[in-house]
Coordinates of C-alpha atoms and ligand atoms in Angstrom, one line a residue:
X490 CA 20.4 -6.8 -23.8
X491 CA 18.4 -3.7 -22.5
X492 CA 17.8 -3.8 -18.8
X493 CA 14.3 -3.4 -17.5
X494 CA 14.0 0.2 -16.2
X495 CA 12.1 0.4 -12.9
X496 CA 11.0 3.5 -11.1
X497 CA 9.8 3.2 -7.5
X498 CA 8.2 5.8 -5.2
X499 CA 8.8 5.9 -1.5
X500 CA 12.2 4.3 -1.2
X501 CA 13.4 5.9 2.0
X502 CA 12.3 2.9 4.1
X503 CA 10.0 -0.2 4.2
X504 CA 8.6 -1.9 1.1
X505 CA 10.0 0.6 -1.4
X506 CA 13.5 0.4 0.0
X507 CA 13.5 -3.4 0.0
X508 CA 12.0 -3.7 -3.4
X509 CA 14.7 -1.3 -4.9
X510 CA 17.4 -3.4 -3.2
X511 CA 15.9 -6.7 -4.3
X512 CA 15.7 -5.6 -8.0
X513 CA 19.1 -3.8 -8.1
X514 CA 20.8 -6.9 -6.6
X515 CA 19.0 -9.4 -8.8
X516 CA 21.4 -12.1 -10.0
X517 CA 20.2 -11.6 -13.6
X518 CA 21.6 -8.0 -13.4
X519 CA 18.6 -7.3 -15.6
X520 CA 17.2 -4.2 -13.8
X521 CA 18.1 -0.6 -13.7
X522 CA 16.3 0.8 -10.6
X523 CA 15.4 4.4 -10.1
X524 CA 14.7 4.5 -6.4
X525 CA 12.9 7.8 -5.6
X526 CA 12.6 9.5 -2.3
X527 CA 10.6 12.5 -1.1
X528 CA 13.6 13.8 0.6
X529 CA 17.1 12.9 -0.6
X530 CA 18.5 13.6 2.9
X531 CA 17.0 10.2 3.7
X532 CA 19.0 8.2 1.1
X533 CA 21.6 7.0 3.6
X534 CA 20.0 3.7 4.7
X535 CA 19.4 2.7 1.1
X536 CA 23.0 3.4 0.0
X537 CA 24.3 1.5 3.0
X538 CA 22.0 -1.5 2.3
X539 CA 23.0 -1.4 -1.4
X540 CA 26.6 -1.6 -0.5
X541 CA 26.2 -4.4 1.9
X542 CA 24.0 -6.3 -0.6
X543 CA 26.6 -5.8 -3.3
X544 CA 24.4 -4.1 -5.9
X545 CA 26.5 -3.7 -9.0
X546 CA 27.6 -0.2 -10.1
X547 CA 24.9 1.5 -12.2
X548 CA 22.1 -0.8 -11.0
X549 CA 20.6 1.8 -8.6
X550 CA 20.1 5.5 -8.9
X551 CA 18.3 7.7 -6.4
X552 CA 16.2 10.6 -7.4
X553 CA 14.1 13.1 -5.5
X554 CA 10.4 12.7 -6.1
X555 CA 7.5 14.0 -4.0
X556 CA 4.3 12.5 -5.2
X557 CA 2.4 15.6 -4.0
X558 CA 4.4 17.8 -6.4
X559 CA 3.9 17.5 -10.1
X560 CA 7.1 19.5 -10.9
X561 CA 9.1 17.1 -8.8
X562 CA 7.6 14.1 -10.7
X563 CA 8.3 15.7 -14.0
X564 CA 11.9 16.5 -13.0
X565 CA 12.5 12.9 -11.9
X566 CA 11.0 11.6 -15.2
X567 CA 13.4 13.8 -17.1
X568 CA 16.4 12.3 -15.3
X569 CA 15.6 8.8 -16.5
X570 CA 18.5 8.5 -19.0
X571 CA 17.0 5.5 -20.8
X572 CA 14.1 7.8 -21.9
X573 CA 11.5 5.2 -20.8
X574 CA 10.2 3.5 -17.7
X575 CA 9.3 -0.2 -18.2
X576 CA 8.0 -0.8 -14.7
X577 CA 6.4 1.9 -12.5
X578 CA 5.9 1.1 -8.8
X579 CA 3.5 3.4 -7.0
X580 CA 4.4 2.6 -3.5
X581 CA 4.6 5.9 -1.5
X582 CA 2.0 6.1 1.2
X583 CA 1.2 7.5 4.6
X584 CA -1.1 6.2 7.4
X585 CA -3.7 8.0 9.5
X586 CA -4.9 6.2 12.6
X587 CA -7.4 7.5 15.3
X588 CA -10.9 8.6 15.9
X589 CA -12.2 10.6 12.9
X590 CA -12.9 13.7 15.1
X591 CA -9.3 13.6 16.3
X592 CA -7.7 14.2 12.9
X593 CA -6.5 17.6 12.0
X594 CA -8.0 18.9 8.7
X595 CA -4.5 19.2 7.3
X596 CA -3.7 15.5 8.1
X597 CA -6.8 14.3 6.2
X598 CA -6.0 16.3 3.1
X599 CA -2.3 15.3 3.3
X600 CA -3.0 11.5 3.5
X601 CA -5.5 11.7 0.6
X602 CA -3.0 13.8 -1.4
X603 CA -0.1 11.3 -0.9
X604 CA -2.1 8.1 -1.2
X605 CA -4.7 8.8 -3.8
X606 CA -3.9 12.0 -5.7
X607 CA -0.1 11.2 -5.6
X608 CA -0.8 7.9 -7.3
X609 CA -3.0 9.6 -9.9
X610 CA -0.2 12.2 -10.6
X611 CA 2.3 9.4 -11.1
X612 CA 0.0 7.6 -13.5
X613 CA -0.7 10.7 -15.4
X614 CA 3.1 11.3 -15.8
X615 CA 4.1 7.8 -16.9
X616 CA 1.1 6.0 -18.3
X617 CA 0.8 8.0 -21.6
X618 CA 4.3 6.9 -22.7
X619 CA 3.6 3.3 -21.8
X620 CA 0.4 3.4 -23.9
X621 CA 2.3 5.0 -26.8
X622 CA 4.9 2.3 -26.6
X623 CA 2.2 -0.3 -26.1
X624 CA 4.3 -1.8 -23.3
X625 CA 4.8 -1.4 -19.6
X626 CA 3.9 -2.6 -16.2
X627 CA 2.5 -0.8 -13.2
X628 CA 2.6 -2.2 -9.7
X629 CA 0.7 -0.4 -7.0
X630 CA 1.1 -1.1 -3.3
X631 CA -2.4 -1.9 -2.2
X632 CA -3.6 -2.9 1.2
X633 CA -6.2 -5.2 2.7
X634 CA -7.4 -1.9 4.1
X635 CA -8.5 -1.1 0.6
X636 CA -10.7 -4.2 0.4
X637 CA -12.1 -4.3 3.9
X638 CA -12.3 -1.4 6.4
X639 CA -11.2 -1.3 10.0
X640 CA -12.2 1.1 12.7
X641 CA -9.9 4.1 13.4
X642 CA -8.5 3.9 9.9
X643 CA -11.4 5.6 8.1
X644 CA -9.5 8.1 6.0
X645 CA -6.6 5.7 5.3
X646 CA -9.1 3.0 4.2
X647 CA -10.9 5.6 2.1
X648 CA -7.7 6.4 0.3
X649 CA -6.9 2.7 -0.3
X650 CA -10.5 1.9 -1.3
X651 CA -10.2 4.7 -3.8
X652 CA -6.9 3.2 -5.1
X653 CA -8.8 0.0 -5.8
X654 CA -11.4 1.8 -8.0
X655 CA -8.7 3.8 -9.7
X656 CA -6.6 0.7 -10.6
X657 CA -9.6 -1.5 -11.5
X658 CA -10.9 1.1 -13.9
X659 CA -7.5 1.5 -15.6
X660 CA -6.9 -2.2 -15.8
X661 CA -10.1 -2.6 -17.9
X662 CA -9.0 0.2 -20.2
X663 CA -5.4 -0.9 -20.6
X664 CA -6.2 -4.4 -22.0
X665 CA -5.6 -3.4 -25.6
X666 CA -2.6 -1.3 -24.9
X667 CA -0.3 -4.1 -23.7
X668 CA 0.1 -2.3 -20.4
X669 CA -0.5 -4.3 -17.3
X670 CA -1.5 -2.9 -13.9
X671 CA -1.4 -5.0 -10.7
X672 CA -2.2 -4.2 -7.1
X673 CA 0.0 -5.9 -4.5
X674 CA -2.4 -6.2 -1.6
X675 CA -0.4 -6.2 1.6
X676 CA -1.5 -7.2 5.1
X677 CA 0.5 -6.0 8.1
X678 CA 4.2 -5.5 7.2
X679 CA 7.0 -4.6 9.6
X680 CA 8.2 -1.2 8.3
X681 CA 8.5 2.4 9.5
X682 CA 4.9 3.0 8.6
X683 CA 3.6 3.3 12.3
X684 CA 6.4 5.8 13.1
X685 CA 5.5 8.0 10.1
X686 CA 1.8 8.2 10.8
X687 CA 0.4 11.6 9.8
X688 CA -0.2 13.6 12.9
X689 CA 1.2 10.9 15.2
X690 CA -0.8 8.0 16.7
X691 CA -4.4 8.9 17.4
X692 CA -4.3 12.6 16.6
X693 CA -5.9 15.1 19.0
X694 CA -7.4 12.4 21.2
X695 CA -9.1 14.7 23.7
X696 CA -11.5 15.7 20.9
X697 CA -13.0 12.3 21.2
X698 CA -15.5 11.1 23.9
X699 CA -14.4 8.7 26.6
X700 CA -16.1 5.7 25.1
X701 CA -14.5 6.2 21.7
X702 CA -11.1 6.6 23.4
X703 CA -11.6 3.4 25.3
X704 CA -12.5 1.6 22.0
X705 CA -9.4 3.1 20.4
X706 CA -7.1 1.7 23.1
X707 CA -8.8 -1.8 22.6
X708 CA -8.2 -1.4 18.9
X709 CA -4.5 -0.6 19.5
X710 CA -4.1 -3.8 21.6
X711 CA -5.7 -5.8 18.9
X712 CA -3.6 -4.2 16.2
X713 CA -0.4 -4.9 18.2
X714 CA -1.4 -8.5 18.6
X715 CA -2.0 -8.9 14.8
X716 CA 1.3 -7.4 13.9
X717 CA 2.9 -9.9 16.3
X718 CA 1.0 -12.9 14.9
X719 CA 0.8 -12.0 11.2
X720 CA 3.2 -9.2 10.4
X721 CA 5.3 -10.0 7.4
X722 CA 8.8 -8.9 6.6
X723 CA 9.3 -6.5 3.7
X724 CA 11.7 -9.0 2.1
X725 CA 8.9 -11.6 1.8
X726 CA 6.4 -9.0 0.4
X727 CA 8.9 -7.9 -2.3
X728 CA 8.8 -11.4 -3.7
X729 CA 5.2 -11.0 -4.5
X730 CA 6.0 -7.8 -6.5
X731 CA 8.5 -9.9 -8.4
X732 CA 5.9 -12.6 -9.1
X733 CA 3.6 -9.9 -10.6
X734 CA 6.5 -8.3 -12.5
X735 CA 7.4 -11.7 -14.1
X736 CA 4.0 -13.0 -14.8
X737 CA 3.4 -13.3 -18.6
X738 CA -0.2 -12.3 -18.0
X739 CA -0.3 -10.4 -14.7
X740 CA -3.5 -10.5 -12.6
X741 CA -5.1 -7.3 -11.3
X742 CA -4.5 -8.4 -7.7
X743 CA -1.8 -10.3 -5.8
X744 CA -2.1 -11.0 -2.1
X745 CA 1.0 -11.1 0.1
X746 CA -1.0 -13.2 2.6
X747 CA -4.2 -15.3 2.4
X748 CA -5.1 -14.7 6.0
X749 CA -7.7 -12.0 5.3
X750 CA -9.3 -13.5 2.3
X751 CA -12.3 -15.0 4.2
X752 CA -13.1 -11.6 5.7
X753 CA -12.8 -9.9 2.3
X754 CA -15.1 -12.5 0.8
X755 CA -17.6 -11.9 3.5
X756 CA -18.1 -8.3 2.3
X757 CA -19.1 -9.7 -1.1
X758 CA -21.1 -12.7 0.1
X759 CA -23.4 -10.4 2.1
X760 CA -23.6 -7.2 0.0
X761 CA -25.8 -5.6 2.7
X762 CA -22.6 -5.2 4.7
X763 CA -24.3 -6.4 7.9
X764 CA -22.2 -9.6 8.2
X765 CA -18.9 -7.8 7.7
X766 CA -19.7 -5.0 10.1
X767 CA -20.7 -7.4 12.9
X768 CA -17.8 -9.8 12.3
X769 CA -15.3 -6.9 12.2
X770 CA -16.6 -5.4 15.4
X771 CA -16.5 -8.7 17.1
X772 CA -13.0 -9.4 15.8
X773 CA -11.5 -6.1 16.8
X774 CA -13.3 -5.3 20.0
X775 CA -14.0 -8.9 21.1
X776 CA -17.7 -8.4 21.8
X777 CA -21.0 -8.4 19.9
X778 CA -22.0 -5.1 18.2
X779 CA -24.6 -3.6 20.6
X780 CA -26.3 -1.3 18.1
X781 CA -29.1 0.7 19.6
X782 CA -31.8 -1.2 21.5
X783 CA -33.1 -3.5 18.7
X784 CA -29.9 -5.5 18.4
X785 CA -29.9 -4.9 14.6
X786 CA -26.1 -4.8 14.5
X787 CA -25.9 -8.4 15.4
X788 CA -28.4 -9.6 12.8
X789 CA -26.0 -11.2 10.4
X790 CA -22.9 -11.9 12.4
X791 CA -20.1 -14.3 12.6
X792 CA -22.1 -17.2 13.8
X793 CA -24.2 -17.4 10.7
X794 CA -24.1 -20.4 8.4
X795 CA -21.7 -19.7 5.6
X796 CA -19.8 -17.1 7.6
X797 CA -16.1 -17.8 7.5
X798 CA -14.1 -18.8 10.5
X799 CA -13.4 -15.6 12.3
X800 CA -11.4 -17.0 15.2
X801 CA -8.5 -15.2 13.5
X802 CA -8.6 -11.6 14.6
X803 CA -8.6 -8.8 12.1
X804 CA -5.3 -7.1 11.2
X805 CA -4.7 -3.4 11.1
X806 CA -4.7 -2.3 7.5
X807 CA -1.6 -0.3 6.9
Ligands
NAP475 N1 3.4 -1.5 6.5 C1 2.2 -2.0 6.4 O1 1.7 -2.7 7.3 C2 1.5 -1.9 5.1 C3 0.3 -2.7 4.8 C4 -0.4 -2.5 3.6 C5 0.0 -1.5 2.7 N2 1.1 -0.7 3.0 C6 1.5 0.3 2.0 O2 2.8 0.1 1.7 C7 3.3 1.3 1.1 C8 4.7 1.5 1.7 O3 4.6 1.7 3.1 P1 5.6 1.0 4.1 O4 4.9 0.1 4.9 O5 6.9 0.6 3.4 O6 5.9 2.3 5.1 P2 7.1 3.3 5.1 O7 8.4 2.6 5.6 O8 6.6 4.4 6.0 O9 7.3 3.8 3.6 C9 6.5 4.8 3.1 C10 7.3 5.5 2.1 O10 6.4 6.5 1.4 C11 7.1 7.7 1.4 N3 6.3 8.9 1.2 C12 5.4 9.5 2.1 N4 5.0 10.6 1.6 C13 5.6 10.8 0.3 C14 5.5 11.8 -0.7 N5 4.7 12.8 -0.5 N6 6.2 11.6 -1.8 C15 7.0 10.5 -1.9 N7 7.1 9.5 -1.0 C16 6.4 9.7 0.1 C17 7.9 7.8 2.7 O11 8.9 8.7 2.6 P3 9.4 9.7 3.8 O12 10.2 8.8 4.7 O13 10.1 10.7 3.2 O14 8.2 10.1 4.5 C18 8.4 6.3 2.7 O15 9.5 6.2 1.9 C19 2.3 2.4 1.5 O16 1.6 2.7 0.3 C20 1.4 1.7 2.5 O17 0.1 2.2 2.5 C21 1.8 -0.9 4.2

């Protein structure tokens, strides 16, 4: 029986690494996994983990693939000996956290290039063949930060919001082609993500005013608390990828945690955005939004009838 050929981006650490291991060591031995890495020098931890998990010989292969480089994507595709990819996992991503004015221009461009344009490049490279074969699955690592924004994550959230539009648009088109696309929407997950933030944590902070810097440090405390309370292990998150992969009729979105659904729903139940903005400000900074002198920022806040229980603080979207 032919094995299911899976190609995953961003396997040097975190979700990509654990998903590659999980599939390569699946008891069915039904997967051939191409784990791709931006830099093959970083392949040590994955090989080590594959050995200790007892991945059978030939279940796992590592390829260099940088999602910002179309030639590297084409070279990796050419090295898939089966001549097809049944499941493409667009997982590579990078974070950017801090006041907007503290981001270097290069950091902004780089995050958008990896998270958004990199995903587009991958889809351009692999989707046409899936359409031709009228078969294939695409899993994209999404984020609750693509469904509700948080302060000090503006560019990261912009990239993940864009991924939502990209994927939703394609999902509609792909219906007649027998190709299924699913977003795996993650909340906070314990990975190397914070260590690999573009430009380091916060960026060039002295470019921001004192009040913004103070709010940033309050945001960081909040974020730390949320990771402590609600952070998931990548092993648990990978099971949600498997659920999507095995579903006979996969949904567009799978959530690794239900914790943030009330807040996400709040964005849609009050399309003006006022309820969400007030609730998010309150949840992150622990005080009412004091917008200008007319108090407009608090007009549709968390205490309103129909607003979800917001006692649970808001997680950092990563
Ligand atoms: N951790 C969270 O809380 C969380 C929450 C929601 C969503 N996510 C999403 O989950 C995905 C995986 O992140 P993670 O949490 O597992 O963090 P991670 O451990 O930092 O993994 C990110 C991976 O992306 C790779 N990558 C970065 N730039 C790349 C490029 N140009 N080409 C190819 N690969 C590249 C990294 O490779 P290098 O090591 O070579 O840089 C790394 O392997 C990301 O899309 C992220 O946005 C994470």
